[in-house]
Tab-separated table of C-alpha atoms and ligand atoms in Angstrom:
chain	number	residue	atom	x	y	z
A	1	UNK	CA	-1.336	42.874	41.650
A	2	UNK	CA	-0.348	42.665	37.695
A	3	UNK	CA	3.353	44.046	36.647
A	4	UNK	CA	1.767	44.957	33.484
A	5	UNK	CA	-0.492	47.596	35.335
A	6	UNK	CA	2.310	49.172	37.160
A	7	UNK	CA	4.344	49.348	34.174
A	8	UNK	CA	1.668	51.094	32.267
A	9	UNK	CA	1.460	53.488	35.830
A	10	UNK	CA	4.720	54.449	35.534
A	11	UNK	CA	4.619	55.054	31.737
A	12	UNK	CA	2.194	57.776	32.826
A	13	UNK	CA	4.759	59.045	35.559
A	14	UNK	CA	2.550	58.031	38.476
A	15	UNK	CA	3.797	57.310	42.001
A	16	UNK	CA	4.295	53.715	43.445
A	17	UNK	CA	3.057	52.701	46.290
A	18	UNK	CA	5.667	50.633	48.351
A	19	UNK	CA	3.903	47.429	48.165
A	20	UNK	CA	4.100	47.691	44.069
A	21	UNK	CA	7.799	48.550	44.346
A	22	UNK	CA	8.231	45.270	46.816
A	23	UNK	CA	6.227	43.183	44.109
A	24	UNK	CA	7.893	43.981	41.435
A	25	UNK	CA	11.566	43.588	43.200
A	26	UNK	CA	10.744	40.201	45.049
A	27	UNK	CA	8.886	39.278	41.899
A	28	UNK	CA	11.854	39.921	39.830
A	29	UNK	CA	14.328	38.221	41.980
A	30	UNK	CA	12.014	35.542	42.325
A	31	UNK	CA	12.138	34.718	38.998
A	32	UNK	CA	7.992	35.195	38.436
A	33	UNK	CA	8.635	38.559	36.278
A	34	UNK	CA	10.344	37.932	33.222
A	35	UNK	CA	13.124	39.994	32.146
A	36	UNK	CA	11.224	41.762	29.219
A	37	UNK	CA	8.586	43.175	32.059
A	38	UNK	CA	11.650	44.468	34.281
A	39	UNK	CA	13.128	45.830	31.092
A	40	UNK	CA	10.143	47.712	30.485
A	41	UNK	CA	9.430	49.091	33.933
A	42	UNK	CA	13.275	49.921	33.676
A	43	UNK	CA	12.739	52.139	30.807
A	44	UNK	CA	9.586	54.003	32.008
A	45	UNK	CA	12.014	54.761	35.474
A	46	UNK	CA	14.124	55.968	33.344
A	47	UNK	CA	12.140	58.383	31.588
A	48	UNK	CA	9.303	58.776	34.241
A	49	UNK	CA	11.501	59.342	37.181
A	50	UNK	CA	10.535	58.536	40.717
A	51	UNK	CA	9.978	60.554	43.784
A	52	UNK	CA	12.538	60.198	47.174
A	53	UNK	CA	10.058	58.403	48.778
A	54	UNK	CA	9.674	55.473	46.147
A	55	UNK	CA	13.899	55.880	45.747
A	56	UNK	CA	13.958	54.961	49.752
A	57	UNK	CA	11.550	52.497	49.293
A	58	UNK	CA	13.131	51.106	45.756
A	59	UNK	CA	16.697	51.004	48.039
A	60	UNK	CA	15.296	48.834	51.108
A	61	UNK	CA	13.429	46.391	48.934
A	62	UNK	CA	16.823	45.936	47.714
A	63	UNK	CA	18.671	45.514	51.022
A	64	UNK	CA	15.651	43.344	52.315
A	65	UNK	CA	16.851	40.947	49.015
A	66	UNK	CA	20.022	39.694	50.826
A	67	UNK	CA	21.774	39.819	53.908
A	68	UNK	CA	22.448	42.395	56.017
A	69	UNK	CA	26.168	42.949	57.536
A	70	UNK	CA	26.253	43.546	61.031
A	71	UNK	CA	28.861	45.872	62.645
A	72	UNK	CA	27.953	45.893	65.817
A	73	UNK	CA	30.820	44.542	67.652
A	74	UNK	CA	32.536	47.202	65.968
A	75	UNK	CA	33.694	49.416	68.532
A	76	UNK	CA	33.303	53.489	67.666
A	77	UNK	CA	31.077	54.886	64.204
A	78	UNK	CA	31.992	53.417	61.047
A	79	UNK	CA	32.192	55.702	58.361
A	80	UNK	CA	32.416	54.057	55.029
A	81	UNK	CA	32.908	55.546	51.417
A	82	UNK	CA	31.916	54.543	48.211
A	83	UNK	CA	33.044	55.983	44.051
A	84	UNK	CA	30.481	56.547	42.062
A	85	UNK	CA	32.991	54.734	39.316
A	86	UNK	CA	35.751	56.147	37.859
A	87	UNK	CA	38.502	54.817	35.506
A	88	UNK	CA	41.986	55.275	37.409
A	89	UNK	CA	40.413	55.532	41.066
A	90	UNK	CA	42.796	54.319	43.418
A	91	UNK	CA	41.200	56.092	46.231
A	92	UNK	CA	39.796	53.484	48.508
A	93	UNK	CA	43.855	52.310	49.153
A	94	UNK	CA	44.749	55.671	49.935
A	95	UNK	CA	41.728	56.385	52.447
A	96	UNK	CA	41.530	53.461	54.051
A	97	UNK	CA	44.636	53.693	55.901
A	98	UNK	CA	44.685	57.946	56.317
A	99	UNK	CA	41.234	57.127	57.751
A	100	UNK	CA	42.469	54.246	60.351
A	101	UNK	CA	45.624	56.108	61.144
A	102	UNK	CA	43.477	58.697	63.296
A	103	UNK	CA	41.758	55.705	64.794
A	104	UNK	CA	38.436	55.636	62.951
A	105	UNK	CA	37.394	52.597	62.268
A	106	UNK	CA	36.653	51.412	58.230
A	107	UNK	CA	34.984	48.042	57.629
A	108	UNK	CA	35.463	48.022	54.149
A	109	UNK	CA	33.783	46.157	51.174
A	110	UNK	CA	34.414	46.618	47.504
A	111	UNK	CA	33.747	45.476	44.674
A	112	UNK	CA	35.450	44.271	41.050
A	113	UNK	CA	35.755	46.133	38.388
A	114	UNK	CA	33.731	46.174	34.951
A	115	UNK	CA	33.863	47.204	31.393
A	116	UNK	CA	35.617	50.338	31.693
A	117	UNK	CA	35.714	51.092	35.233
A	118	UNK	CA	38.611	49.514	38.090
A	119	UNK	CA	37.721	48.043	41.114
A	120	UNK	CA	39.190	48.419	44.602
A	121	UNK	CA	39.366	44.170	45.089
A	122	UNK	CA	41.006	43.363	41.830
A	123	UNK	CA	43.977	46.179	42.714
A	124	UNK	CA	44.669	44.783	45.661
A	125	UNK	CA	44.283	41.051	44.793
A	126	UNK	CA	47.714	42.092	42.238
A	127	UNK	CA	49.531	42.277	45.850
A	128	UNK	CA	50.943	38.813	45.904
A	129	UNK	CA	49.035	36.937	48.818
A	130	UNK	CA	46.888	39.713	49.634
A	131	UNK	CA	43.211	37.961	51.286
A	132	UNK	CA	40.022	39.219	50.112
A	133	UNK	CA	38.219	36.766	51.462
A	134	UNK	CA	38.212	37.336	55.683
A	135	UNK	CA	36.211	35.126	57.716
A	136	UNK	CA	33.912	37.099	59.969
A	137	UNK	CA	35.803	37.246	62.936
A	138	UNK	CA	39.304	37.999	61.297
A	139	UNK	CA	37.225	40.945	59.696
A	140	UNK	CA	36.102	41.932	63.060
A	141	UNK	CA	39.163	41.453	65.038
A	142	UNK	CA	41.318	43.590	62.352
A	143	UNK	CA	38.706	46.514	62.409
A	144	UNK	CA	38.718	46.460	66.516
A	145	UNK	CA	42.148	45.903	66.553
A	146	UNK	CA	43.917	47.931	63.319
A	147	UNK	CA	40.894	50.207	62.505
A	148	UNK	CA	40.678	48.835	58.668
A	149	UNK	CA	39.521	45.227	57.012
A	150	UNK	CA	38.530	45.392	53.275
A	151	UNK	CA	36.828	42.427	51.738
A	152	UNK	CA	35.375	41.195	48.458
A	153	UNK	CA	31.780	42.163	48.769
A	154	UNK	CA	29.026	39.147	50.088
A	155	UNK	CA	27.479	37.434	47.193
A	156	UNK	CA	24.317	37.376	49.016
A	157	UNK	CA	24.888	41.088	49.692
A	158	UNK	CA	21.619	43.250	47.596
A	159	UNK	CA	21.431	40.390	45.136
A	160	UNK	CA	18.224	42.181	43.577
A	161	UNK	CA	20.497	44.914	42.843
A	162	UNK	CA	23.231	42.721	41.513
A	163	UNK	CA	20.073	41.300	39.527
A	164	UNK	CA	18.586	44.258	38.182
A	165	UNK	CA	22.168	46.097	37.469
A	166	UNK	CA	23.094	43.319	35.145
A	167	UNK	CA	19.633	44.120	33.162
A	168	UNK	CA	20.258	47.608	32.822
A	169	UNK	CA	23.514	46.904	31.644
A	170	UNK	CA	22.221	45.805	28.281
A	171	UNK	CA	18.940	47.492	28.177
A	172	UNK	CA	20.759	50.892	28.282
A	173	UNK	CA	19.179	51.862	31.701
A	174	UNK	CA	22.129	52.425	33.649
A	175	UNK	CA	22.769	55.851	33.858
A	176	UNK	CA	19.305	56.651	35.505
A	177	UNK	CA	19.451	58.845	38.457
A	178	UNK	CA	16.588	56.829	41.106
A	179	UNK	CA	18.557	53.730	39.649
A	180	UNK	CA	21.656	54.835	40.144
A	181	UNK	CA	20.818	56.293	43.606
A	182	UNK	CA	19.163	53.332	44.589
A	183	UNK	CA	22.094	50.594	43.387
A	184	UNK	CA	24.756	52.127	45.459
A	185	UNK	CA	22.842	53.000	48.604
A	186	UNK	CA	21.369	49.613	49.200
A	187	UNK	CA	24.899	48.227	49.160
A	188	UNK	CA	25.801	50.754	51.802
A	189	UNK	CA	23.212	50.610	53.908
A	190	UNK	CA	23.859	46.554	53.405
A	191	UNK	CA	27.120	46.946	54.475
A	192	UNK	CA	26.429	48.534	58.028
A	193	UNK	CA	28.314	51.754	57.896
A	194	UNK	CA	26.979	54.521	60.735
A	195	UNK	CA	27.724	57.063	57.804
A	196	UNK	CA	28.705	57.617	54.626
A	197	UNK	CA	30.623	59.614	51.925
A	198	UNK	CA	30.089	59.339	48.237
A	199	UNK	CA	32.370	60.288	45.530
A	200	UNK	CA	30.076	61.612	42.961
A	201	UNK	CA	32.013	61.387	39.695
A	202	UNK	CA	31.518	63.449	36.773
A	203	UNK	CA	32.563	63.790	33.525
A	204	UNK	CA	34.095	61.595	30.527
A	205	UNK	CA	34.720	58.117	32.592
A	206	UNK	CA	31.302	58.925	35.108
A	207	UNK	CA	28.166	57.982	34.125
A	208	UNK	CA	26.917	61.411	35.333
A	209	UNK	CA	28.411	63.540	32.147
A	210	UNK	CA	27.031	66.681	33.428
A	211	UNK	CA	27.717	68.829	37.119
A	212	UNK	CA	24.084	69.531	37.131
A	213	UNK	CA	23.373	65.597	37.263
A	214	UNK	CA	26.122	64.835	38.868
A	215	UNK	CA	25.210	67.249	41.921
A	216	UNK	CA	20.865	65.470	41.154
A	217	UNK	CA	22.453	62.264	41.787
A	218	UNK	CA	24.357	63.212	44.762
A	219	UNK	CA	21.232	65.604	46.397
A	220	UNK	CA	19.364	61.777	45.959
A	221	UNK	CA	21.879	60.026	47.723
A	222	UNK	CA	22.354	62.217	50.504
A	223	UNK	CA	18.996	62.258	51.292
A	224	UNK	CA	18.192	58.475	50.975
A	225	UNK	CA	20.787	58.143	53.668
A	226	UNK	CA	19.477	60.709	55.485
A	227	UNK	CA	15.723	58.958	55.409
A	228	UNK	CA	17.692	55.761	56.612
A	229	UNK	CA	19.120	57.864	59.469
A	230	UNK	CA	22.581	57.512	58.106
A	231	UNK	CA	24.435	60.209	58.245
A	232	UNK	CA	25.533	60.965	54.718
A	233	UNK	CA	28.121	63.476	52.809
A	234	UNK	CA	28.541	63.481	48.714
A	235	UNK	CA	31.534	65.151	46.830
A	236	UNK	CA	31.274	65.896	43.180
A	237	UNK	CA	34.669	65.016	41.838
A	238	UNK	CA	36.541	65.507	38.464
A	239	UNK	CA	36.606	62.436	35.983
A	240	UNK	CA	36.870	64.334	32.641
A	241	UNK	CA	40.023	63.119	32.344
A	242	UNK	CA	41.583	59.867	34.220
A	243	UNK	CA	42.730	60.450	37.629
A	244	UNK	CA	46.054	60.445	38.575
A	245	UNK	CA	48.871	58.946	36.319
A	246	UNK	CA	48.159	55.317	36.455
A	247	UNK	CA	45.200	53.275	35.229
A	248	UNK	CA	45.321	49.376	35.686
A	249	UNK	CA	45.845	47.327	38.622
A	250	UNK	CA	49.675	46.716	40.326
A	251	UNK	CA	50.647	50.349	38.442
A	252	UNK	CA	47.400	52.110	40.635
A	253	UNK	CA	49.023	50.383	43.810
A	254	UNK	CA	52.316	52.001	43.539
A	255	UNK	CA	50.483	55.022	42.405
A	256	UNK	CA	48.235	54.637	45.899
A	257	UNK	CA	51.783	54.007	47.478
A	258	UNK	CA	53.086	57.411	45.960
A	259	UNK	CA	50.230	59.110	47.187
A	260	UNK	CA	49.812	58.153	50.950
A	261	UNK	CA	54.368	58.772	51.132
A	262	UNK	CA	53.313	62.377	49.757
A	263	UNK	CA	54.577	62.182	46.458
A	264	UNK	CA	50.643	61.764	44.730
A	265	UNK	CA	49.503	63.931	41.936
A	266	UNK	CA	48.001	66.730	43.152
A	267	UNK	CA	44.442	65.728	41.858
A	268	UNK	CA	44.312	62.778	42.896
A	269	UNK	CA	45.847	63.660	46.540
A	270	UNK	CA	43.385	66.473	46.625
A	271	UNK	CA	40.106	64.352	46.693
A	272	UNK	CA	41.801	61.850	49.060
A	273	UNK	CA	41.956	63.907	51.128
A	274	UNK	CA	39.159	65.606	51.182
A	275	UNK	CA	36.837	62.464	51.161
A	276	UNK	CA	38.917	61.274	54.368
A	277	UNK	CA	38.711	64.751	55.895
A	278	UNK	CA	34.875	64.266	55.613
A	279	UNK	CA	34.946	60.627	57.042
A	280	UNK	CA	36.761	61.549	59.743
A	281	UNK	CA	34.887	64.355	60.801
A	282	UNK	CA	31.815	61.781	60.574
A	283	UNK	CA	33.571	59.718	62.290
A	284	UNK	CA	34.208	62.845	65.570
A	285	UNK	CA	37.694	62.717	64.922
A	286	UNK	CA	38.139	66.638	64.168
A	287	UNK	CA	35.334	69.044	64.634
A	288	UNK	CA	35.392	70.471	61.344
A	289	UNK	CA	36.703	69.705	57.891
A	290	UNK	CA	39.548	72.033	57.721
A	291	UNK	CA	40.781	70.783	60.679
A	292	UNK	CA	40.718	67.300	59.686
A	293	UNK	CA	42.336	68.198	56.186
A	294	UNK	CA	45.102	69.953	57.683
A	295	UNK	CA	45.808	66.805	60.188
A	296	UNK	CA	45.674	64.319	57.780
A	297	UNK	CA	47.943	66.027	55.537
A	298	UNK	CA	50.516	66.274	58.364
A	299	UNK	CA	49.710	62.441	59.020
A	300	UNK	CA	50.709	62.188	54.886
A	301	UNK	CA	53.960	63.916	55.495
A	302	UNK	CA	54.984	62.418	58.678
A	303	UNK	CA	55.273	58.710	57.238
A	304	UNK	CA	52.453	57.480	59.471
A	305	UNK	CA	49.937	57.135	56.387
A	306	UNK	CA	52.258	54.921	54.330
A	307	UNK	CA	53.060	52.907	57.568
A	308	UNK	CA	49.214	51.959	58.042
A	309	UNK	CA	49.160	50.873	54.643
A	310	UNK	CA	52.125	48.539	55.118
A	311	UNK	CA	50.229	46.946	58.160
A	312	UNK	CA	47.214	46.583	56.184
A	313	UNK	CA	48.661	44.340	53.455
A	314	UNK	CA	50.538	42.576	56.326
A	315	UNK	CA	47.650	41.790	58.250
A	316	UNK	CA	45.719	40.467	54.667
A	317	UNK	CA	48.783	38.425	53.867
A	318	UNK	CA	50.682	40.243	51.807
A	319	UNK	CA	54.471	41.233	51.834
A	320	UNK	CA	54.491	44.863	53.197
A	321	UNK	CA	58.312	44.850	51.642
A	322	UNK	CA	56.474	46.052	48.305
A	323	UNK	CA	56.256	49.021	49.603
A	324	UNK	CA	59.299	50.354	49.818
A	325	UNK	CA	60.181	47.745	46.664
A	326	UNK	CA	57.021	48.171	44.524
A	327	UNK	CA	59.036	46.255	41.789
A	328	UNK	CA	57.376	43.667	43.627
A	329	UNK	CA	54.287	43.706	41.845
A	330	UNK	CA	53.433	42.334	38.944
A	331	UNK	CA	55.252	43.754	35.725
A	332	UNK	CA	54.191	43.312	31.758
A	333	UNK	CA	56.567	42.233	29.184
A	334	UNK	CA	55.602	45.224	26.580
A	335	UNK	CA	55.439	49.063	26.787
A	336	UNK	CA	54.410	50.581	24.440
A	337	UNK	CA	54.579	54.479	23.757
A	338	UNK	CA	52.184	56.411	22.193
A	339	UNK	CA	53.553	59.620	20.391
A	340	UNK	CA	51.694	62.726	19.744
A	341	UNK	CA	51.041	63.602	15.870
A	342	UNK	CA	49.987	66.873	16.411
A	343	UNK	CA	51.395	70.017	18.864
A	344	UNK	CA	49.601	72.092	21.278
A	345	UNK	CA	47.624	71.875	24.544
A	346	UNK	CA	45.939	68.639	26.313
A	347	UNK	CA	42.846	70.181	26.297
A	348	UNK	CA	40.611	66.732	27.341
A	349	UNK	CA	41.533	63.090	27.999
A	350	UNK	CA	38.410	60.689	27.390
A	351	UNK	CA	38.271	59.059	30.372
A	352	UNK	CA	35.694	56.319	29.414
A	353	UNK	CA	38.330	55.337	26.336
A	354	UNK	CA	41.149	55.163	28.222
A	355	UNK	CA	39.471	52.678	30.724
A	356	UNK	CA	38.394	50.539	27.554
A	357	UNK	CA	42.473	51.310	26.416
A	358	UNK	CA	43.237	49.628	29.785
A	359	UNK	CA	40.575	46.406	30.030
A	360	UNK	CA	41.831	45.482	25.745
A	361	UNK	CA	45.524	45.830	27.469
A	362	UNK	CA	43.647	42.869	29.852
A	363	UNK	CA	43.261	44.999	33.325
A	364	UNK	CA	39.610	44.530	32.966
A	365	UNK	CA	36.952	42.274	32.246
A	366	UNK	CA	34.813	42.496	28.793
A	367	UNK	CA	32.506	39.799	30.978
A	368	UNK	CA	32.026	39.220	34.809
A	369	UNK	CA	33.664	35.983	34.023
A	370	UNK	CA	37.379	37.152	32.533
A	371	UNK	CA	40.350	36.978	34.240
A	372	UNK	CA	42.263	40.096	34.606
A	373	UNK	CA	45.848	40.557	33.802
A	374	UNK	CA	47.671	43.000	37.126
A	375	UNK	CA	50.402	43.956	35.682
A	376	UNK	CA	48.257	45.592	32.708
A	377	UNK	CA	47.490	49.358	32.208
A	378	UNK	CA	48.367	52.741	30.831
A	379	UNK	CA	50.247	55.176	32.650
A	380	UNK	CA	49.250	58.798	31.689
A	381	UNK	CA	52.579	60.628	30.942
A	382	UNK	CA	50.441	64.035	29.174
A	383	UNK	CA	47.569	65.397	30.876
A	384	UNK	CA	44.906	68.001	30.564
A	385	UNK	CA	46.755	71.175	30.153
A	386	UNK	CA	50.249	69.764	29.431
A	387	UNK	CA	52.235	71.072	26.756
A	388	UNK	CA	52.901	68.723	23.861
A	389	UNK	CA	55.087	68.745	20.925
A	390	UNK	CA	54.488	66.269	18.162
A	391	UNK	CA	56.417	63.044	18.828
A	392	UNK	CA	56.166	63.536	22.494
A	393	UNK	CA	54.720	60.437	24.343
A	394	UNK	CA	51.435	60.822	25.287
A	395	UNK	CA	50.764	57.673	27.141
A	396	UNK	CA	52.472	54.067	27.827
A	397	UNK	CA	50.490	51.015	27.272
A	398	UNK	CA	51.613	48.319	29.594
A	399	UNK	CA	50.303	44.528	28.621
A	400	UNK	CA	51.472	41.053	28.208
A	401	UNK	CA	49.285	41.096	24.721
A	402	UNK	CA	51.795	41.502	21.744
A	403	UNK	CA	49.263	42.773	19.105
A	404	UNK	CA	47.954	46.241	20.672
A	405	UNK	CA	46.697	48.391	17.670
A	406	UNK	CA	43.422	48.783	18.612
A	407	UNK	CA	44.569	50.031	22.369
A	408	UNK	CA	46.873	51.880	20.788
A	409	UNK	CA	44.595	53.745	18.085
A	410	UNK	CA	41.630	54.012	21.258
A	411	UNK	CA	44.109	55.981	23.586
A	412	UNK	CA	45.624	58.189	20.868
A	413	UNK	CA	41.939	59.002	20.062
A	414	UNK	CA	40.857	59.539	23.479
A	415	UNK	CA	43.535	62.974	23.773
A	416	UNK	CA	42.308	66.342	22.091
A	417	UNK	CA	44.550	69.310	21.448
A	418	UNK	CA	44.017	72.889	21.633
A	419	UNK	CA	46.312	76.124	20.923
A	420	UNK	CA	45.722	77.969	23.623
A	421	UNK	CA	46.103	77.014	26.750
A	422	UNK	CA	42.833	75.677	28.447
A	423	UNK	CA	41.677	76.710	31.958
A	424	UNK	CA	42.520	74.612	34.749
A	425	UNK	CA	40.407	72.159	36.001
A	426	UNK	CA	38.326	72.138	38.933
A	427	UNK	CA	39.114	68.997	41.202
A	428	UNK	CA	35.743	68.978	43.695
A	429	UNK	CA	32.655	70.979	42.070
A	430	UNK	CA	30.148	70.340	44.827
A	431	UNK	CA	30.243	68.947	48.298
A	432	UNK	CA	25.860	67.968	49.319
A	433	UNK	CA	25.626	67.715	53.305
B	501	LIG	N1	27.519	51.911	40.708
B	501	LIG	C1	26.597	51.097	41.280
B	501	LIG	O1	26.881	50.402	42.243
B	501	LIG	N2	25.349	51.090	40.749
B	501	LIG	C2	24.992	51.833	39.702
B	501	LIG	O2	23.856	51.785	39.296
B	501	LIG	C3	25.976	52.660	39.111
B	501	LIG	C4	27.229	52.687	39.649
């Protein structure tokens, strides 16, 4: 078998078999294709497509890459849930206890963020003490014993994804839907989960810009996982505009803390819990979705939501005290406020800009290799819809970085105005079962 040839097949938009898609995976990990073959097959993917059979058989040559996580002394189904990346998406820290507190178990792993999206290890690594590193058995014994564990993912976990991702990153061949579809499915089937539910994001800080791909990507997913016989749900979620208030690292923990003691932004709170209701009912919790919604918002109300989250940061070695004193965590020396020039309606918040905003502030890495500053970010005082009068602040940068112009100019850029007021936005567009 020659790469060249089944580049030049999928130029033409023919199908793979699966022993050409397992040559040119191992062959790529294995270090025998070159990178400027895989870029080119990348491209023709991208343009060319590929069919849900080669997208099933594109995901398991990536799980067959690395090791497999095995769950099975995991007592009940474990549901697990994955973003589609989003810039202020604090969601994991909020559904991994709601989930838990009605006794399904999550066996969580997550990943870091990069460029302008957050990720669910580096917010809770700015919780002083807090272990994402679990040897097996503590991982095992938590989930049997408190329901929830969340770790750093494996670095031997899909490394042929972790290979190829890194690739498309700078051959502009990321935001391809059987690529896409394929990444994040082999690192849940990887991970063990029984089932699954995906947070399809869309809009301004999504890769997916518009609902029609957006609901594409998440038809693909749903049935990869249903050709893998895992039982998979996908909710198309807002991300035209940040979610929530706070974007960074300790300031999306006390914003996760806000949320699960009932005080959340209603967006936010919204798609918590309606990506819980639908892991839980996965899980045969509740029968049906309302159901589970309504519980878990009592379960919000009553205190027991913010109570599982305090045992989860005690049980990974953190001081659960920071809940009820989130001064705890990290703080930056300057805040700066950005004032509106202009008057009128919010009428859209670039999403992608303010995540950049965020990583210059240092909450994110420019390279895998940065470290991250936790106490840096931008809270989101003006959102779509809001009423603003010039001078009004529009956003707070928070950073330890003195000189800030060039965050400062990017988030001012990233708000447009309107004079009438615009139509409310829709929180969940699509949910694919
Ligand atoms: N997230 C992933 O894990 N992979 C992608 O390709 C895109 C988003």
């Amino acid at each position: 078998m020659r790469m060249v040839d089944i580049i030049q097949k999928k130029k033409h938009g023919e199908i793979l078999a699966e022993n050409e898609i397992n040559f040119v995976v191992n062959g790529y990990v294995n270090e025998e294709i070159p990178d400027y073959q895989m870029s080119a097959f990348l491209m023709a993917v991208y343009f060319k497509g590929m069919n849900k059979r080669e997208i099933a058989d594109l995901t398991l040559a990536f799980v067959d890459s690395g090791d497999k996580n095995d769950l099975s002394n995991i007592q009940g189904i474990k549901v697990d849930k994955h973003s589609s990346g989003g810039v202020g998406d604090k969601l994991s820290l909020v559904i991994i206890p709601l989930v838990a507190s009605v006794g399904i178990p999550v066996a969580k792993m997550s990943g870091r963020g990069l460029g302008h999206t957050g990720g669910t290890i580096d917010k809770l690594e700015s919780i002083e003490g807090f272990k994402t590193v679990l040897d097996r058995e503590t991982f095992v014994n938590n989930v049997n014993t408190h329901k929830m564990a969340i770790v750093g993912q494996s670095a031997n976990l899909t490394p042929a994804d972790k290979k190829i991702y890194a690739l498309r990153d700078v051959t502009a061949t990321v935001d391809s839907i059987p690529l896409i579809a394929s990444s994040i499915m082999s690192k849940k089937i990887a991970s063990g989960a029984d089932c699954i539910v995906l947070d399809v994001k869309v809009g301004s800080g999504a890769f997916m810009k518009t609902v029609d791909e957006a609901i594409e990507l998440a038809k693909t997913m749903v049935e990869i996982g249903k050709s893998l016989n895992r039982k998979t749900i996908a909710v198309v979620t807002d991300m035209s505009q940040p979610l929530g208030h706070e974007v960074g690292n300790a300031n999306e923990v006390k914003e996760a803390i806000e949320i699960l003691k009932g005080n959340g932004a209603e967006d936010e709170t919204t798609i918590a819990l309606t990506l819980a209701s639908y892991m839980v009912v996965l899980g045969g919790a509740y029968k049906d979705f309302s159901t589970a919604y309504d519980e878990l918002s009592k379960i919000i109300k009553s205190g027991a939501a913010i109570k599982k989250f305090k045992e989860l940061v005690q049980i990974q070695g953190g001081n659960p005290e920071l809940v009820d004193n989130p001064n705890m965590l990290p703080q930056s020396k300057y805040h700066l406020e950005i004032k509106a020039s202009e008057s009128g309606y919010v009428s859209a918040i670039d999403a992608e800009k303010i995540g950049i905003t965020a990583m210059l502030l240092g909450a994110g890495r420019k390279k895998k290799e940065d470290t991250i500053d936790f106490s840096a970010g931008v809270t989101m005082v003006k959102k779509v819809g809001d009423n603003v009068k010039a001078g009004d602040v529009l956003c707070i940068l928070h950073t330890n970085i003195e000189e800030q112009q060039e965050a400062g100019e990017l988030s001012k850029k990233a708000y447009s105005f309107t004079d009438m007021e615009p139509k409310s936005l829709r929180y969940i567009y699509e949910v694919i079962q």
